[in-house]
Short mmCIF file of C-alpha atoms in Angstrom, two decimals:
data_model
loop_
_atom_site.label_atom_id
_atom_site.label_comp_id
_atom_site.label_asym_id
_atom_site.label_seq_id
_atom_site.Cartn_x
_atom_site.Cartn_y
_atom_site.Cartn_z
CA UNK A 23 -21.84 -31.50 0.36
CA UNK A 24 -20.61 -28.47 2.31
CA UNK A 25 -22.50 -25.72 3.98
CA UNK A 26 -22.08 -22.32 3.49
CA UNK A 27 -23.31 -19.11 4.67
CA UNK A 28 -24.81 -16.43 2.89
CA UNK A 29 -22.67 -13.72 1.25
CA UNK A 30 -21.53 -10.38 2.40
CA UNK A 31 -21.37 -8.37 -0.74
CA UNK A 32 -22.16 -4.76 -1.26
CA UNK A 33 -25.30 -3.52 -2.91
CA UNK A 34 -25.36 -2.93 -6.75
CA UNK A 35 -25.75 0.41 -6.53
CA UNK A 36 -23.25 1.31 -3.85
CA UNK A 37 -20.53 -1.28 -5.28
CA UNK A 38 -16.86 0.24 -5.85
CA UNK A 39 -14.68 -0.97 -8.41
CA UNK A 40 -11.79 2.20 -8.22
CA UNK A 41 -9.83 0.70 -5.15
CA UNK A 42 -10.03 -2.85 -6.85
CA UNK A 43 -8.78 -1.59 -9.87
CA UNK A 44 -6.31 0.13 -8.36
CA UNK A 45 -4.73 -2.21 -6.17
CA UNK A 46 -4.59 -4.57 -8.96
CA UNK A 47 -2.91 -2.29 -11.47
CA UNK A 48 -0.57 -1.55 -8.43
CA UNK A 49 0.41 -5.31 -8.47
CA UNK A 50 0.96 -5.46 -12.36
CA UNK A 51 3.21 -2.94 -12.18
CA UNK A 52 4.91 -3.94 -9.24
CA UNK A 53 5.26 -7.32 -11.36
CA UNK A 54 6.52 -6.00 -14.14
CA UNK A 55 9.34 -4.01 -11.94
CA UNK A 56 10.51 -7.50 -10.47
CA UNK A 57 10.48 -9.25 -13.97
CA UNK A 58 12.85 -5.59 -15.26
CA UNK A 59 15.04 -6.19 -11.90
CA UNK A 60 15.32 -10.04 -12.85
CA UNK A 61 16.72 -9.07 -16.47
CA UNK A 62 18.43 -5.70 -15.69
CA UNK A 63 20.64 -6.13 -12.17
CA UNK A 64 22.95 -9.48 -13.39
CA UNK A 65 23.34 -7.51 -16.61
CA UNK A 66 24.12 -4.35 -15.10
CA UNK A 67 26.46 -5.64 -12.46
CA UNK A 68 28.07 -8.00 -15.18
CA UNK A 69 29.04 -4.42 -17.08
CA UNK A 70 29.75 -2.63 -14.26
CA UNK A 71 32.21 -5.31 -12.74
CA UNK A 72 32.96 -7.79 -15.54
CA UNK A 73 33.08 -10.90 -13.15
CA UNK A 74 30.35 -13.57 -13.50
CA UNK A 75 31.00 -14.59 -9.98
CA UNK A 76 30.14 -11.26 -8.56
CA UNK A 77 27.26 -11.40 -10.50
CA UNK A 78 26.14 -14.30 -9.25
CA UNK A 79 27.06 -13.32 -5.72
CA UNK A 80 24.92 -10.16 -6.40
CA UNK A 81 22.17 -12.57 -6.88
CA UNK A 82 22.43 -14.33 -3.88
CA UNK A 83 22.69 -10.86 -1.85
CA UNK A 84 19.59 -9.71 -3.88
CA UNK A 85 17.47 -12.87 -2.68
CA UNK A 86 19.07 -14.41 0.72
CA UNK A 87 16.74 -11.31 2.61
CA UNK A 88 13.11 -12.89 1.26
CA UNK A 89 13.61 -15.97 3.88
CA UNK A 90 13.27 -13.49 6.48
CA UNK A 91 12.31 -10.35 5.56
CA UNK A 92 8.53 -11.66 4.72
CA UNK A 93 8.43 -12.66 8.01
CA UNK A 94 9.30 -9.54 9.72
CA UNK A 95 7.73 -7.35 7.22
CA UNK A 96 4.04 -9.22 8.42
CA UNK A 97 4.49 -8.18 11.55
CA UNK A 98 4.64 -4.15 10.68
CA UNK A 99 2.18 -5.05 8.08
CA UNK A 100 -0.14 -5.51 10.78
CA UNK A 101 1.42 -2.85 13.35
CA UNK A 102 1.18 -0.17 11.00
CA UNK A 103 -1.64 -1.00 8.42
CA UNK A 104 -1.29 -3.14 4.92
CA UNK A 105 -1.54 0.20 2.94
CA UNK A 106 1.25 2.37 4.80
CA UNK A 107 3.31 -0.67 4.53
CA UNK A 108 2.65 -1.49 0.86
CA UNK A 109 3.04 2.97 -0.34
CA UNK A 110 6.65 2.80 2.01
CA UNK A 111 7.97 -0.82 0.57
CA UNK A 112 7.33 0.66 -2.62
CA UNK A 113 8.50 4.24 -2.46
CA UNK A 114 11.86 2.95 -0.63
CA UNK A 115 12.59 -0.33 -3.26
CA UNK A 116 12.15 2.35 -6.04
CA UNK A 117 14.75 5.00 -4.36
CA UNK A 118 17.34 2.27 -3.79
CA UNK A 119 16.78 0.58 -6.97
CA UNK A 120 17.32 4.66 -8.64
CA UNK A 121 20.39 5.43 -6.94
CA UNK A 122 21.99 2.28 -8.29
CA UNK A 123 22.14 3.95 -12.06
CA UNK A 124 22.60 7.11 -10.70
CA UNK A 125 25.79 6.68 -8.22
CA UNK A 126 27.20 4.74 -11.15
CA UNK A 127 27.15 7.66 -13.51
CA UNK A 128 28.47 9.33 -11.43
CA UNK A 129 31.34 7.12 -10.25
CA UNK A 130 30.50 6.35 -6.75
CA UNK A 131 29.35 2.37 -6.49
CA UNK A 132 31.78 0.40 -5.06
CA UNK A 133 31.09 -3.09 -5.24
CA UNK A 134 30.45 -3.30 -1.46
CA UNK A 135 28.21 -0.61 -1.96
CA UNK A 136 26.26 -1.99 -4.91
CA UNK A 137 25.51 -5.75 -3.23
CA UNK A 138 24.44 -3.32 0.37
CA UNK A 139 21.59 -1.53 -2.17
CA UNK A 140 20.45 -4.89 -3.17
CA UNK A 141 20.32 -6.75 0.18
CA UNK A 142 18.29 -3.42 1.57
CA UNK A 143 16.22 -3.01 -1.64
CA UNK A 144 14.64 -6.81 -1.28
CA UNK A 145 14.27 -6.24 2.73
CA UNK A 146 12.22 -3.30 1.96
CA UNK A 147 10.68 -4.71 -0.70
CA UNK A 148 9.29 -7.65 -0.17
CA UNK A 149 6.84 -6.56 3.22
CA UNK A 150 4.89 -5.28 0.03
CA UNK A 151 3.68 -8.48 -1.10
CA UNK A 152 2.07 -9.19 1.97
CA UNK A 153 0.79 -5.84 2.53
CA UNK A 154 -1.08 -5.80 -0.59
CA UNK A 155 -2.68 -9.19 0.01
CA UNK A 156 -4.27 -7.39 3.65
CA UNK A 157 -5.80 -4.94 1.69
CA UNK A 158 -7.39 -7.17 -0.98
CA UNK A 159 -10.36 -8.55 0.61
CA UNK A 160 -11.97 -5.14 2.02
CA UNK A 161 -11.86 -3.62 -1.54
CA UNK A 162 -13.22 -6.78 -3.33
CA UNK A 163 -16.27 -6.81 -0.76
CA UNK A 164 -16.21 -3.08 -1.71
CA UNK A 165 -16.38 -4.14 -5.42
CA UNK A 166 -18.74 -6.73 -4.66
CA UNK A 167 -16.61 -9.14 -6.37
CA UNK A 168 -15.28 -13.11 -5.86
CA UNK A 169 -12.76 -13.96 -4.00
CA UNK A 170 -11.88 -16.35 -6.29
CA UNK A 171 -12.22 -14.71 -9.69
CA UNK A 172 -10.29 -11.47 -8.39
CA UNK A 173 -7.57 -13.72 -7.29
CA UNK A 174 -7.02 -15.64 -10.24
CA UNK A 175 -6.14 -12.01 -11.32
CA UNK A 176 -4.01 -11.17 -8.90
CA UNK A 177 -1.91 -14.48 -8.49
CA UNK A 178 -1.59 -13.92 -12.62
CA UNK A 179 0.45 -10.80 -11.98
CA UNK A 180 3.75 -12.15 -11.34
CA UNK A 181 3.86 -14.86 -14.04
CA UNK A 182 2.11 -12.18 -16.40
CA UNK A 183 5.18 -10.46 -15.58
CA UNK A 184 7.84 -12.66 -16.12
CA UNK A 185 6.13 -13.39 -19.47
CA UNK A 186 5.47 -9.79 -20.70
CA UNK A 187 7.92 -8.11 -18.31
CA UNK A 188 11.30 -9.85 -18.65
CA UNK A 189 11.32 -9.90 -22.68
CA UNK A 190 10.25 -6.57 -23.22
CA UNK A 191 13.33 -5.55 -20.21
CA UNK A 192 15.42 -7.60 -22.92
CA UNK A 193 14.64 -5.44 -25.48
CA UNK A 194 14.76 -2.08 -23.12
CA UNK A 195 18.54 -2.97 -22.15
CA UNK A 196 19.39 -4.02 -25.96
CA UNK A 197 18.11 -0.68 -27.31
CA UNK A 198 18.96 1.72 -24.34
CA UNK A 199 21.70 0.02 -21.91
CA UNK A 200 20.94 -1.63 -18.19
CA UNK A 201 21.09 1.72 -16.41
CA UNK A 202 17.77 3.13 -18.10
CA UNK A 203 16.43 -0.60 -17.09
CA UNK A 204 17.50 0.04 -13.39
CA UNK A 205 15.49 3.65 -13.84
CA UNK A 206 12.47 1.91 -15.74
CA UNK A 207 12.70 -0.46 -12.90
CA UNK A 208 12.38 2.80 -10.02
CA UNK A 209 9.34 3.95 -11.52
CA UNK A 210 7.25 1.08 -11.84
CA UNK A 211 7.72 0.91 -7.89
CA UNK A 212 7.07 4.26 -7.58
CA UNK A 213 3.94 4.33 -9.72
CA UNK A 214 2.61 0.66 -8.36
CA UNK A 215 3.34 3.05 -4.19
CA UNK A 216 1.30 6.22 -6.04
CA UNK A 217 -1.78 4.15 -7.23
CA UNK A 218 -2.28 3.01 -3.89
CA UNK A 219 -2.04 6.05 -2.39
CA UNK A 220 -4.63 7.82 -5.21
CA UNK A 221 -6.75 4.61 -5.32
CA UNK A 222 -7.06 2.83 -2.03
CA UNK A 223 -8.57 4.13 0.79
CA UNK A 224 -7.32 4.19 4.46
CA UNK A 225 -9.69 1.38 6.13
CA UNK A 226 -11.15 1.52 9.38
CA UNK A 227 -8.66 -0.03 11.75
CA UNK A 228 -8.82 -4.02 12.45
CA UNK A 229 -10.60 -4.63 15.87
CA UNK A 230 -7.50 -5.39 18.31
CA UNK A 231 -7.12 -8.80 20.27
CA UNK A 232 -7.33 -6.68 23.51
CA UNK A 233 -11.01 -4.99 21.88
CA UNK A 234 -11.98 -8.75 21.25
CA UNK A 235 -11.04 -10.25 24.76
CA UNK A 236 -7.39 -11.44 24.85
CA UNK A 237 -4.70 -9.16 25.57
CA UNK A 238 -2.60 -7.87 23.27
CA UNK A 239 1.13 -9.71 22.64
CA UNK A 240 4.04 -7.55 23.45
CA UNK A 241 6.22 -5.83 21.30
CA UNK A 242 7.79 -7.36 17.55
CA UNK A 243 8.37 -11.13 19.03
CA UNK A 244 5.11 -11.32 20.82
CA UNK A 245 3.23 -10.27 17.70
CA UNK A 246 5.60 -12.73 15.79
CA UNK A 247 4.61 -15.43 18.30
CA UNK A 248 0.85 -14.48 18.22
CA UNK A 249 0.71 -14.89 14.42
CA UNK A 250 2.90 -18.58 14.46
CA UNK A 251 0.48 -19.46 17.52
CA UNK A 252 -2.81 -18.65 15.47
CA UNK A 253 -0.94 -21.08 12.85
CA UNK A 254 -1.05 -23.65 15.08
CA UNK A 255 -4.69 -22.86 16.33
CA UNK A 256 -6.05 -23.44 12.61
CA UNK A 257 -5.16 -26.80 11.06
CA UNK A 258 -5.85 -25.86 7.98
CA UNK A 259 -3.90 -23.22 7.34
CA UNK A 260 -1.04 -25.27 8.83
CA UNK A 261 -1.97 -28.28 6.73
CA UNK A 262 -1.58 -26.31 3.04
CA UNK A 263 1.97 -24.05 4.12
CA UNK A 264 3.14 -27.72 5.57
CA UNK A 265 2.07 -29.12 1.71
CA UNK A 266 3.19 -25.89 -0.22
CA UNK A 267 6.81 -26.12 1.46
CA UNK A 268 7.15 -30.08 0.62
CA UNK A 269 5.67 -29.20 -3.38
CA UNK A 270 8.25 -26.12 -3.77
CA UNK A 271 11.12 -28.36 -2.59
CA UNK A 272 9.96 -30.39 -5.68
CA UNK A 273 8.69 -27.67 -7.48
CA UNK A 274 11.60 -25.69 -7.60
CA UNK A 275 14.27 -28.29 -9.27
CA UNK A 276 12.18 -28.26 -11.90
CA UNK A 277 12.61 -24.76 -14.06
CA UNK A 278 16.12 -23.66 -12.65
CA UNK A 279 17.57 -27.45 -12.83
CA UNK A 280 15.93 -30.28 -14.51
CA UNK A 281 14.49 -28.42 -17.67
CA UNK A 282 18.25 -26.26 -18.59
CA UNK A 283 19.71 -29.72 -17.93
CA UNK A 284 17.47 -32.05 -20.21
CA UNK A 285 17.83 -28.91 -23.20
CA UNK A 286 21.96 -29.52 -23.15
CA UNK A 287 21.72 -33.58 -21.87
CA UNK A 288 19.07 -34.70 -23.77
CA UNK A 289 18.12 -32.38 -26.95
CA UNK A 290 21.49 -30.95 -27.16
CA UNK A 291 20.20 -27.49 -27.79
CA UNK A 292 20.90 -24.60 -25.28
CA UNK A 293 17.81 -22.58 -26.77
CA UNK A 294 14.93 -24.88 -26.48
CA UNK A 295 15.17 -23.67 -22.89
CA UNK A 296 13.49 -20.29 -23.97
CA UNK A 297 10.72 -22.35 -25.31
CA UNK A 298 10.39 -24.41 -22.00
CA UNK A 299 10.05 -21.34 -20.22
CA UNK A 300 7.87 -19.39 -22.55
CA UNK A 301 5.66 -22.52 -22.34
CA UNK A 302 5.23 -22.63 -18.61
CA UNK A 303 4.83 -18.79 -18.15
CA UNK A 304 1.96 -18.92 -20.85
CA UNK A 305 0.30 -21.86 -19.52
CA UNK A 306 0.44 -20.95 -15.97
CA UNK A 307 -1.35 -17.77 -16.59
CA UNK A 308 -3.84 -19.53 -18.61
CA UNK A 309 -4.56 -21.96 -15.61
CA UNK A 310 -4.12 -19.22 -12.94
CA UNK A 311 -7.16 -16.95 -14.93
CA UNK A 312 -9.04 -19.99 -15.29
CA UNK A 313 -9.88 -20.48 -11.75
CA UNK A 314 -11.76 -17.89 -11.39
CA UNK A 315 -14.36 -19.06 -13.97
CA UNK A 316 -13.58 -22.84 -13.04
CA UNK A 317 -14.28 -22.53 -9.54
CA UNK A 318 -18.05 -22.31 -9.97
CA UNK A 319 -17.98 -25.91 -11.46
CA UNK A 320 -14.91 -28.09 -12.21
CA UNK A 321 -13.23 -26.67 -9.68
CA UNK A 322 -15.74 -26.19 -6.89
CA UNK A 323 -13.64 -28.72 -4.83
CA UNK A 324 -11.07 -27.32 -2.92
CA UNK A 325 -9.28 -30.51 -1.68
CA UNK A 326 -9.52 -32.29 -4.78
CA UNK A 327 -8.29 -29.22 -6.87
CA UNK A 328 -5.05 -29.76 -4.86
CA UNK A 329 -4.51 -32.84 -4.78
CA UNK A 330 -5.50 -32.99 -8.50
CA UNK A 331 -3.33 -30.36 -9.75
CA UNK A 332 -0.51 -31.43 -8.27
CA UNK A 333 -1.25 -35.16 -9.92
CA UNK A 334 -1.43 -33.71 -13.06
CA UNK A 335 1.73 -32.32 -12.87
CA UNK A 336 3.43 -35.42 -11.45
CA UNK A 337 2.37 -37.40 -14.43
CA UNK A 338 3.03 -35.09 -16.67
CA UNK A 339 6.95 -34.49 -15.68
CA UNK A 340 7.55 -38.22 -15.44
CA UNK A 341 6.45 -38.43 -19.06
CA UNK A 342 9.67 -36.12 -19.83
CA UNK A 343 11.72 -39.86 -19.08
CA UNK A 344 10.07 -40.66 -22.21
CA UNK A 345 12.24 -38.37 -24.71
CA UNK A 346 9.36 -36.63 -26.39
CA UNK A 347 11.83 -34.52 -28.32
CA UNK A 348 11.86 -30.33 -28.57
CA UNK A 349 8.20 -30.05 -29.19
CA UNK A 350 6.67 -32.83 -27.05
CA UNK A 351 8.82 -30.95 -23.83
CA UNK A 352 7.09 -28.06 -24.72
CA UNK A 353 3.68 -29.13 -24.48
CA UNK A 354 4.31 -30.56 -21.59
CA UNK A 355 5.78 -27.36 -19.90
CA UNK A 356 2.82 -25.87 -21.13
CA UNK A 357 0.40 -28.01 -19.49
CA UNK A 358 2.09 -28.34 -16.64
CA UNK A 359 2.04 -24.78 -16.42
CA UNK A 360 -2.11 -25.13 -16.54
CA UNK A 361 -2.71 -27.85 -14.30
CA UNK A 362 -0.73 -25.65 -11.68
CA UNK A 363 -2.45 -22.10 -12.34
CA UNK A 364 -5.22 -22.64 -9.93
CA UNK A 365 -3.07 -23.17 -6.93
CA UNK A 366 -2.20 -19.82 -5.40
CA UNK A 367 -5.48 -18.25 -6.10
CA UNK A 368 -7.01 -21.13 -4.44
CA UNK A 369 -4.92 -21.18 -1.51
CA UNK A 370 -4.68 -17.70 -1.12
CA UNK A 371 -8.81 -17.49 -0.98
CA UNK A 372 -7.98 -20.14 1.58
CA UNK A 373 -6.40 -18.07 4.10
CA UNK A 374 -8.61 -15.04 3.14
CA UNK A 375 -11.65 -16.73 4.69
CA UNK A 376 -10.21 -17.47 7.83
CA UNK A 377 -7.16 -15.31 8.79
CA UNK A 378 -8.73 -12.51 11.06
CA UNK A 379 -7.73 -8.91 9.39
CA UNK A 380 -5.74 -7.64 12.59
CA UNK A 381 -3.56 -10.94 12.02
CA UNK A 382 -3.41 -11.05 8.30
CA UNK A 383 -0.18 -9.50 8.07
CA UNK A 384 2.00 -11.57 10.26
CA UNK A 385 -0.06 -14.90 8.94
CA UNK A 386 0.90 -13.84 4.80
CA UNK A 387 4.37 -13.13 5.52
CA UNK A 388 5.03 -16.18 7.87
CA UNK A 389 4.02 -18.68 5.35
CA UNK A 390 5.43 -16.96 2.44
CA UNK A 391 8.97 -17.11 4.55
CA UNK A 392 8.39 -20.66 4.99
CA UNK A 393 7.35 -21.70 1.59
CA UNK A 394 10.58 -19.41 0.43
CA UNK A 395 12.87 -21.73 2.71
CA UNK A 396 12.30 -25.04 1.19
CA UNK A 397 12.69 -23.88 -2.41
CA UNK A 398 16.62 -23.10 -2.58
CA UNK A 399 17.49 -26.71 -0.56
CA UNK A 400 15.38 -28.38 -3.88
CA UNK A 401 17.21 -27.34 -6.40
CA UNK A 402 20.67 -27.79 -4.17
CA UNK A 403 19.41 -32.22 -3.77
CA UNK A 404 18.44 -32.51 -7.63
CA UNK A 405 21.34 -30.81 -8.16
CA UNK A 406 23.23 -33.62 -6.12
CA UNK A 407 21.29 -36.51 -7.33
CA UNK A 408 21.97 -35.30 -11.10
CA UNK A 409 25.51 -35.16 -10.89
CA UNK A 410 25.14 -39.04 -9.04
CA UNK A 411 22.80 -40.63 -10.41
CA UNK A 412 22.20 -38.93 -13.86
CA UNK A 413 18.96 -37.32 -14.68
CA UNK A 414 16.31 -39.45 -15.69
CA UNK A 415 16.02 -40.75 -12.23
CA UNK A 416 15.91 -38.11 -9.66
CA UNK A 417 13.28 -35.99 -12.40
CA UNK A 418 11.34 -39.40 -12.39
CA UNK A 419 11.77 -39.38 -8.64
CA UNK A 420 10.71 -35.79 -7.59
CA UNK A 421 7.81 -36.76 -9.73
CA UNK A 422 7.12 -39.82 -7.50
CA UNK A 423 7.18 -37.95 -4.12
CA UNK A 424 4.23 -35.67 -5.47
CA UNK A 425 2.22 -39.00 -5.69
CA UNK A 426 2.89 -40.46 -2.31
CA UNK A 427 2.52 -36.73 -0.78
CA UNK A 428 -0.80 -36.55 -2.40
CA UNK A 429 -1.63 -40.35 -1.02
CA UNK A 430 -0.13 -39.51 2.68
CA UNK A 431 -1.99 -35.93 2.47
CA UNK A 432 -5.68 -37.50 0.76
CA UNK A 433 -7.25 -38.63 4.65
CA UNK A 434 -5.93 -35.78 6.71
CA UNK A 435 -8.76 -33.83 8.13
CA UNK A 436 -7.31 -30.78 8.16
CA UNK A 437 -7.01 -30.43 4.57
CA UNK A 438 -10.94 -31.33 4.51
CA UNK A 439 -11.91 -28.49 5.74
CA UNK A 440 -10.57 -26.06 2.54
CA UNK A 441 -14.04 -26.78 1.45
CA UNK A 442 -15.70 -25.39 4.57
CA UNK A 443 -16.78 -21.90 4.63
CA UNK A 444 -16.01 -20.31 8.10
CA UNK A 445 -18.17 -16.86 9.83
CA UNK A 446 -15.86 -13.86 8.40
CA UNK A 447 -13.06 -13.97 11.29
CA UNK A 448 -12.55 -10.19 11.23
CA UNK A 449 -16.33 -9.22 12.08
CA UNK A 450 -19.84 -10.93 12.87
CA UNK A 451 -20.79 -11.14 9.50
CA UNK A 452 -20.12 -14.28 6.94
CA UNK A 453 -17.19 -14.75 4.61
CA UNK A 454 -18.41 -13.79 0.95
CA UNK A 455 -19.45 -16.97 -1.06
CA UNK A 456 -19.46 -17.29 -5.06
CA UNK A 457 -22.11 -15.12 -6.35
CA UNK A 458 -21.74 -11.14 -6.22
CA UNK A 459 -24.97 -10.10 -5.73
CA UNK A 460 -26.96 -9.66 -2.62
CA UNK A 461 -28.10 -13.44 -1.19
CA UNK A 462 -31.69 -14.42 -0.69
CA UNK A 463 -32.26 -14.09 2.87
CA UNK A 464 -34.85 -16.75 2.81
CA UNK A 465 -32.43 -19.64 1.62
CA UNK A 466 -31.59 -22.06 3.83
CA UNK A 467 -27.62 -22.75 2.98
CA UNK A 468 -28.04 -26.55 3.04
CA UNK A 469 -30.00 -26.65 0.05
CA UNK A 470 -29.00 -28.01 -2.95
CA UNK A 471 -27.55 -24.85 -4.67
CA UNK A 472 -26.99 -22.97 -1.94
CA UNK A 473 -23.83 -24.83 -1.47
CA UNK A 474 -19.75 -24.33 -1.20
CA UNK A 475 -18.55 -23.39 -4.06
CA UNK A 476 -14.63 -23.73 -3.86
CA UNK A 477 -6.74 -25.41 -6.10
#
């Protein structure tokens, strides 16, 4: 059983929703403009150029700066404040992505040109993820909200996106053309940059390290160094981005590699693919909106949610080796998609509790770099192993590794204490537990009932 503290939660009566509300529409959209700029961009640089190998190099421009720019984007995240950061990532990605269509028509992208937009537009860009994610807690204690049910919705904005987003961009380019995608594209930044500015407030500044006793680090590295060195001062934290980078490595083979591969290998058909992927965006929204529910009961166990989910999903892609045929792969995709929903929310209500606000920044965009790294080096090995040793056995191996990552991971204490609710690090108060309404003062928190509630 795990202790926990009582909740901070506002009053009934004084409780605001409109920031919440706002910052998660914000997200959507800014979802939906990434799932449009995954559809429209190869498609409009394929017309525009005619070479599939500058499209694909466009690609690769378009993603190589999210290894580093989350990273460096955390640090002014927490230099200048999550919402200035989040209104300017947004405002700029939307420009850059609007003079793309627009220097086109009028006959001034060069190629050179076109791939510099798209390296600058993800630099700018992707600070924004982070810089929402600082200003999420303050408005769901504002709301008087869970920290897990409002990130179930949040984490379900970017697959809700691909989902939704990416066909209906299909349709968009079909009917209209890739340059009024590109546009579309703009002005879901633009409008994700003006609900934050209508909706959010400006918060009270974080409490500095020098106001709480420690001086304060020198210029961009020092504040880079202060946020790795608070990595290293909380095991935990260390202990899930050291798991998350291992899983991705795996994780990442899987949609981009193994799954296009078995459709041609194995079922000979080229368009079950769109049903593999169809299956794991629907069922990892399902699983990602079921946390929040789920983690009042089934899921109340932070550790064992991890190390769970991720079992589930190693057995279930080592029963592809089987040959279920068209329909079987589907249902697997789709659970697979389920048993992983609860992850991010989980994690992210993780770091939440204990990163201090002044460091949240820095903290968010470090691990999300480091997650990012591992990812592109999977797919390269299964690529590698597939064209040596076929494909049934590096898919049944990458499914083995989960197991004996779960079995090295299942004693380390680090991990333990996910279930372990810490004092609110950015103030004297408590972190916010489970229930949104005002705590009995009179409980003692080591009752029965009065306890953790925690992918």
């Amino acid at each position: 059983m795990t202790e926990t503290t009582p909740a901070r939660t506002a009053p009934a009566a004084g409780r605001r929703r409109g920031p919440l509300v706002a910052l998660l529409a914000a997200q959507y959209l800014s979802a939906f403009g990434n799932a449009i700029t995954i559809v429209t961009v190869p498609l409009f640089v394929l017309h525009l150029t005619g070479s599939v190998a500058t499209t694909g190099l466009a690609g690769f421009v378009g993603a190589l700066p999210m290894i580093f720019a989350g990273a460096v984007g955390g640090v002014l995240v927490d230099r200048f404040g999550g919402r200035r950061l989040s209104v300017l990532s947004d405002l700029l990605a939307g420009l850059l992505v609007f003079l793309v269509p627009l220097l086109d028509a009028v006959g001034k992208l060069p190629v050179p040109l076109l791939f510099a937009l798209l390296f600058v537009r993800t630099v700018v860009a992707t600070p924004a993820t982070a810089a929402r994610m600082t200003l999420l807690k303050p408005v769901i204690e504002a709301a008087g909200a869970r920290l897990e049910t409002v990130n179930s919705w949040y984490q379900a904005a970017p697959r809700l996106g691909l989902v939704a987003g990416a066909p209906l961009a299909g349709v968009l380019i079909a009917a209209t053309g890739s340059a009024v995608g590109m546009y579309v594209d703009a002005a879901s930044f633009l409008a994700a940059a003006a609900l934050v500015i209508l909706g959010v407030p400006v918060a009270a500044p974080a409490k500095s390290p020098a106001a709480q006793g420690s001086p304060v680090a020198p210029g961009f590295l020092g504040q880079l160094r202060e946020g790795l060195a608070l990595l290293r001062t909380m095991p935990v934290i260390s202990a899930m981005t050291a798991f998350v980078i291992v899983t991705n490595f795996l994780d990442d083979a899987f949609t981009p590699l193994f799954l296009p591969v078995y459709a041609q290998r194995v079922l000979h058909s080229s368009a079950a693919m769109g049903w593999f992927l169809g299956a794991v965006g629907v069922g990892s929204i399902v699983g990602t909106l079921l946390y929040g529910p789920l983690s009042r009961t089934v899921l109340s166990h932070r550790r064992l949610t991890l190390f769970g989910c991720f079992a589930v999903v190693a057995v279930l892609r080592a029963t592809l080796s089987f040959e279920p045929g068209a329909l079987g792969v589907t249902v697997i995709c789709f659970l697979t998609g389920v048993a992983g929903g609860p992850l991010n929310p989980m994690l992210s209500t993780v770091m939440l509790e204990r990163v201090p606000e002044e460091l949240r920044g820095r903290v968010f965009g470090l691990t999300g770099a480091m997650a990012l790294t591992s990812a592109p080096l999977g797919v390269l090995t299964a690529g590698w192993l597939v064209d040596v040793a076929g494909l049934h056995g590096p898919m049944l191996g990458f499914s083995l590794v989960y197991l004996v990552l779960i079995a090295v991971s299942w004693r380390r204490p680090a991990l333990h204490a996910m279930d372990e609710r810490p004092a609110d690090p950015s103030g004297d108060t408590p972190a916010a537990t489970d229930r949104a309404t005002a705590p009995d003062p009179s409980a003692d928190p080591s009752e029965p009932g009065n306890e953790a509630k925690v992918r």
